[in-house]
PDB file of C-alpha atoms in Angstrom:
ATOM      1  CA  UNK A   7      97.815  96.324  91.116  1.00 68.00           C
ATOM      2  CA  UNK A   8      98.981  93.685  88.992  1.00 71.00           C
ATOM      3  CA  UNK A   9      96.296  94.035  86.375  1.00 77.00           C
ATOM      4  CA  UNK A  10      96.465  97.967  85.749  1.00 84.00           C
ATOM      5  CA  UNK A  11      97.492  99.229  82.265  1.00 85.00           C
ATOM      6  CA  UNK A  12      97.942 102.845  81.211  1.00 86.00           C
ATOM      7  CA  UNK A  13      94.529 102.650  79.517  1.00 88.00           C
ATOM      8  CA  UNK A  14      93.046 102.223  83.084  1.00 90.00           C
ATOM      9  CA  UNK A  15      94.675 105.775  83.941  1.00 90.00           C
ATOM     10  CA  UNK A  16      92.603 108.690  83.250  1.00 91.00           C
ATOM     11  CA  UNK A  17      94.528 111.793  83.524  1.00 90.00           C
ATOM     12  CA  UNK A  18      91.799 113.950  82.440  1.00 93.00           C
ATOM     13  CA  UNK A  19      89.645 112.900  85.454  1.00 94.00           C
ATOM     14  CA  UNK A  20      92.446 112.361  87.549  1.00 94.00           C
ATOM     15  CA  UNK A  21      91.589 108.515  88.474  1.00 94.00           C
ATOM     16  CA  UNK A  22      92.443 104.781  87.814  1.00 92.00           C
ATOM     17  CA  UNK A  23      89.727 102.566  86.642  1.00 90.00           C
ATOM     18  CA  UNK A  24      90.297  99.114  88.268  1.00 86.00           C
ATOM     19  CA  UNK A  25      87.889  96.596  86.180  1.00 82.00           C
ATOM     20  CA  UNK A  26      88.402  93.598  87.939  1.00 72.00           C
ATOM     21  CA  UNK A  27      89.472  94.377  91.859  1.00 71.00           C
ATOM     22  CA  UNK A  28      88.657  91.881  94.435  1.00 71.00           C
ATOM     23  CA  UNK A  29      85.855  90.014  94.033  1.00 70.00           C
ATOM     24  CA  UNK A  30      85.695  91.173  90.236  1.00 74.00           C
ATOM     25  CA  UNK A  31      84.623  94.699  91.593  1.00 77.00           C
ATOM     26  CA  UNK A  32      84.972  97.868  89.377  1.00 82.00           C
ATOM     27  CA  UNK A  33      86.545 100.612  91.183  1.00 85.00           C
ATOM     28  CA  UNK A  34      87.281 104.305  90.459  1.00 88.00           C
ATOM     29  CA  UNK A  35      90.245 105.316  92.481  1.00 87.00           C
ATOM     30  CA  UNK A  36      91.011 109.258  92.688  1.00 89.00           C
ATOM     31  CA  UNK A  37      94.244 110.428  92.033  1.00 91.00           C
ATOM     32  CA  UNK A  38      96.047 113.115  94.404  1.00 90.00           C
ATOM     33  CA  UNK A  39      97.533 116.059  92.936  1.00 93.00           C
ATOM     34  CA  UNK A  40     101.170 114.768  93.596  1.00 94.00           C
ATOM     35  CA  UNK A  41     100.103 111.160  92.360  1.00 92.00           C
ATOM     36  CA  UNK A  42      98.527 112.461  89.373  1.00 93.00           C
ATOM     37  CA  UNK A  43     101.732 114.749  88.537  1.00 95.00           C
ATOM     38  CA  UNK A  44     104.090 111.817  89.220  1.00 93.00           C
ATOM     39  CA  UNK A  45     102.047 109.400  86.742  1.00 89.00           C
ATOM     40  CA  UNK A  46     101.658 112.051  84.067  1.00 90.00           C
ATOM     41  CA  UNK A  47     105.555 112.459  83.931  1.00 91.00           C
ATOM     42  CA  UNK A  48     106.212 108.854  84.080  1.00 87.00           C
ATOM     43  CA  UNK A  49     104.016 108.117  81.384  1.00 84.00           C
ATOM     44  CA  UNK A  50     105.389 110.710  79.261  1.00 84.00           C
ATOM     45  CA  UNK A  51     109.159 109.568  80.080  1.00 84.00           C
ATOM     46  CA  UNK A  52     108.358 105.975  79.631  1.00 79.00           C
ATOM     47  CA  UNK A  53     107.136 104.166  76.374  1.00 73.00           C
ATOM     48  CA  UNK A  54     104.318 102.364  78.000  1.00 73.00           C
ATOM     49  CA  UNK A  55     102.076 100.229  76.051  1.00 72.00           C
ATOM     50  CA  UNK A  56      98.062 100.640  76.773  1.00 71.00           C
ATOM     51  CA  UNK A  57      97.824  96.889  77.224  1.00 74.00           C
ATOM     52  CA  UNK A  58     100.740  96.083  78.908  1.00 79.00           C
ATOM     53  CA  UNK A  59     100.668  96.076  82.597  1.00 81.00           C
ATOM     54  CA  UNK A  60     101.867  99.151  84.070  1.00 79.00           C
ATOM     55  CA  UNK A  61     103.819  97.804  86.709  1.00 82.00           C
ATOM     56  CA  UNK A  62     105.785  95.335  85.031  1.00 81.00           C
ATOM     57  CA  UNK A  63     109.113  93.798  85.436  1.00 79.00           C
ATOM     58  CA  UNK A  64     112.030  93.988  82.640  1.00 77.00           C
ATOM     59  CA  UNK A  65     110.557  91.166  80.642  1.00 80.00           C
ATOM     60  CA  UNK A  66     107.385  92.987  80.440  1.00 77.00           C
ATOM     61  CA  UNK A  67     105.352  90.560  82.601  1.00 83.00           C
ATOM     62  CA  UNK A  68     103.148  91.957  85.557  1.00 85.00           C
ATOM     63  CA  UNK A  69     104.952  92.972  88.764  1.00 86.00           C
ATOM     64  CA  UNK A  70     103.712  90.646  91.264  1.00 87.00           C
ATOM     65  CA  UNK A  71     102.677  91.897  94.757  1.00 86.00           C
ATOM     66  CA  UNK A  72     105.851  89.866  96.595  1.00 90.00           C
ATOM     67  CA  UNK A  73     108.206  91.642  94.097  1.00 90.00           C
ATOM     68  CA  UNK A  74     106.403  94.986  94.861  1.00 88.00           C
ATOM     69  CA  UNK A  75     106.694  94.208  98.537  1.00 92.00           C
ATOM     70  CA  UNK A  76     110.184  93.497  98.381  1.00 94.00           C
ATOM     71  CA  UNK A  77     110.855  96.858  96.520  1.00 92.00           C
ATOM     72  CA  UNK A  78     108.980  98.631  99.231  1.00 93.00           C
ATOM     73  CA  UNK A  79     110.926  96.998 102.065  1.00 95.00           C
ATOM     74  CA  UNK A  80     114.073  97.735 100.512  1.00 96.00           C
ATOM     75  CA  UNK A  81     112.840 101.269 100.394  1.00 95.00           C
ATOM     76  CA  UNK A  82     111.974 101.534 103.919  1.00 94.00           C
ATOM     77  CA  UNK A  83     115.259 100.244 105.040  1.00 95.00           C
ATOM     78  CA  UNK A  84     117.001 102.553 103.003  1.00 96.00           C
ATOM     79  CA  UNK A  85     115.171 105.252 104.986  1.00 96.00           C
ATOM     80  CA  UNK A  86     115.873 103.520 108.134  1.00 96.00           C
ATOM     81  CA  UNK A  87     112.342 102.424 109.109  1.00 93.00           C
ATOM     82  CA  UNK A  88     112.459  99.498 111.448  1.00 93.00           C
ATOM     83  CA  UNK A  89     109.091  98.693 111.666  1.00 91.00           C
ATOM     84  CA  UNK A  90     108.061  95.623 109.613  1.00 94.00           C
ATOM     85  CA  UNK A  91     106.397  96.786 106.327  1.00 94.00           C
ATOM     86  CA  UNK A  92     103.493  94.893 104.488  1.00 93.00           C
ATOM     87  CA  UNK A  93     101.323  95.939 101.996  1.00 89.00           C
ATOM     88  CA  UNK A  94      98.391  95.141 104.501  1.00 87.00           C
ATOM     89  CA  UNK A  95     100.050  97.574 106.918  1.00 88.00           C
ATOM     90  CA  UNK A  96     100.384 100.086 104.288  1.00 89.00           C
ATOM     91  CA  UNK A  97      96.583 100.007 103.772  1.00 87.00           C
ATOM     92  CA  UNK A  98      95.890 100.103 107.543  1.00 86.00           C
ATOM     93  CA  UNK A  99      98.467 103.150 107.754  1.00 87.00           C
ATOM     94  CA  UNK A 100      96.562 105.086 104.788  1.00 88.00           C
ATOM     95  CA  UNK A 101      93.257 104.510 106.529  1.00 88.00           C
ATOM     96  CA  UNK A 102      94.610 105.886 109.725  1.00 86.00           C
ATOM     97  CA  UNK A 103      95.860 108.753 108.130  1.00 87.00           C
ATOM     98  CA  UNK A 104      92.738 109.822 106.377  1.00 89.00           C
ATOM     99  CA  UNK A 105      90.895 109.550 109.561  1.00 85.00           C
ATOM    100  CA  UNK A 106      93.406 111.329 111.508  1.00 83.00           C
ATOM    101  CA  UNK A 107      93.067 114.181 108.739  1.00 89.00           C
ATOM    102  CA  UNK A 108      89.390 114.557 109.039  1.00 89.00           C
ATOM    103  CA  UNK A 109      88.100 111.918 106.504  1.00 90.00           C
ATOM    104  CA  UNK A 110      84.859 110.013 107.865  1.00 91.00           C
ATOM    105  CA  UNK A 111      84.646 106.392 108.227  1.00 90.00           C
ATOM    106  CA  UNK A 112      82.319 106.372 105.144  1.00 93.00           C
ATOM    107  CA  UNK A 113      84.459 108.307 102.879  1.00 92.00           C
ATOM    108  CA  UNK A 114      87.612 105.932 103.661  1.00 91.00           C
ATOM    109  CA  UNK A 115      85.080 102.994 103.209  1.00 90.00           C
ATOM    110  CA  UNK A 116      84.527 104.239  99.622  1.00 88.00           C
ATOM    111  CA  UNK A 117      88.305 105.110  99.035  1.00 86.00           C
ATOM    112  CA  UNK A 118      89.138 101.466 100.183  1.00 87.00           C
ATOM    113  CA  UNK A 119      86.323  99.886  98.199  1.00 84.00           C
ATOM    114  CA  UNK A 120      84.626  98.168 101.136  1.00 87.00           C
ATOM    115  CA  UNK A 121      81.141  97.171 100.686  1.00 86.00           C
ATOM    116  CA  UNK A 122      80.515  96.805 104.514  1.00 90.00           C
ATOM    117  CA  UNK A 123      81.553  99.640 106.775  1.00 90.00           C
ATOM    118  CA  UNK A 124      82.639  97.279 109.884  1.00 87.00           C
ATOM    119  CA  UNK A 125      85.404  95.815 107.434  1.00 86.00           C
ATOM    120  CA  UNK A 126      86.816  99.544 107.242  1.00 87.00           C
ATOM    121  CA  UNK A 127      86.675  99.676 111.074  1.00 83.00           C
ATOM    122  CA  UNK A 128      88.995  96.900 111.035  1.00 79.00           C
ATOM    123  CA  UNK A 129      91.787  98.755 108.781  1.00 71.00           C
ATOM    124  CA  UNK A 130      91.895 101.851 111.114  1.00 68.00           C
ATOM    125  CA  UNK A 131      93.861 102.408 114.534  1.00 62.00           C
ATOM    126  CA  UNK A 132      92.617 105.593 116.107  1.00 64.00           C
ATOM    127  CA  UNK A 133      93.996 106.574 119.533  1.00 63.00           C
ATOM    128  CA  UNK A 134      91.756 106.600 122.234  1.00 61.00           C
ATOM    129  CA  UNK A 135      91.424 110.284 122.667  1.00 64.00           C
ATOM    130  CA  UNK A 136      90.756 110.744 118.687  1.00 69.00           C
ATOM    131  CA  UNK A 137      87.849 108.639 119.001  1.00 71.00           C
ATOM    132  CA  UNK A 138      86.268 110.433 121.762  1.00 73.00           C
ATOM    133  CA  UNK A 139      86.821 113.504 119.673  1.00 74.00           C
ATOM    134  CA  UNK A 140      84.977 111.950 116.656  1.00 71.00           C
ATOM    135  CA  UNK A 141      82.206 110.737 119.082  1.00 76.00           C
ATOM    136  CA  UNK A 142      81.586 114.267 120.353  1.00 75.00           C
ATOM    137  CA  UNK A 143      81.009 115.600 117.057  1.00 67.00           C
TER     138      UNK A 143
END
């Protein structure tokens, strides 16, 4: 997140290329239509340099995870979300919602960038009834 620059955002292919992800892995992250439109509008309305961090503070230095978390928590408080918000928790929620909306574990594994499917299963919280439905397919 801290290392992404505007040049890593491919608006033609609607994805973000992470060149130095966790364990120096290269990943291609697809953008939803909404995210694509928002990013496109943001890039048009701001004067982002291709080589500077996409998420940066007023001094132009990369926005750190802690700062991003505090911003998200502040928005959560404004939205009256009482549950504790963490970046890791957001990954869990996204994985769970993807599975609840019909994506397979393998698709979620690819989306999250996991090498092992077992890692992906740790990120998911599937209700017992939903698990029975998946197994019966």
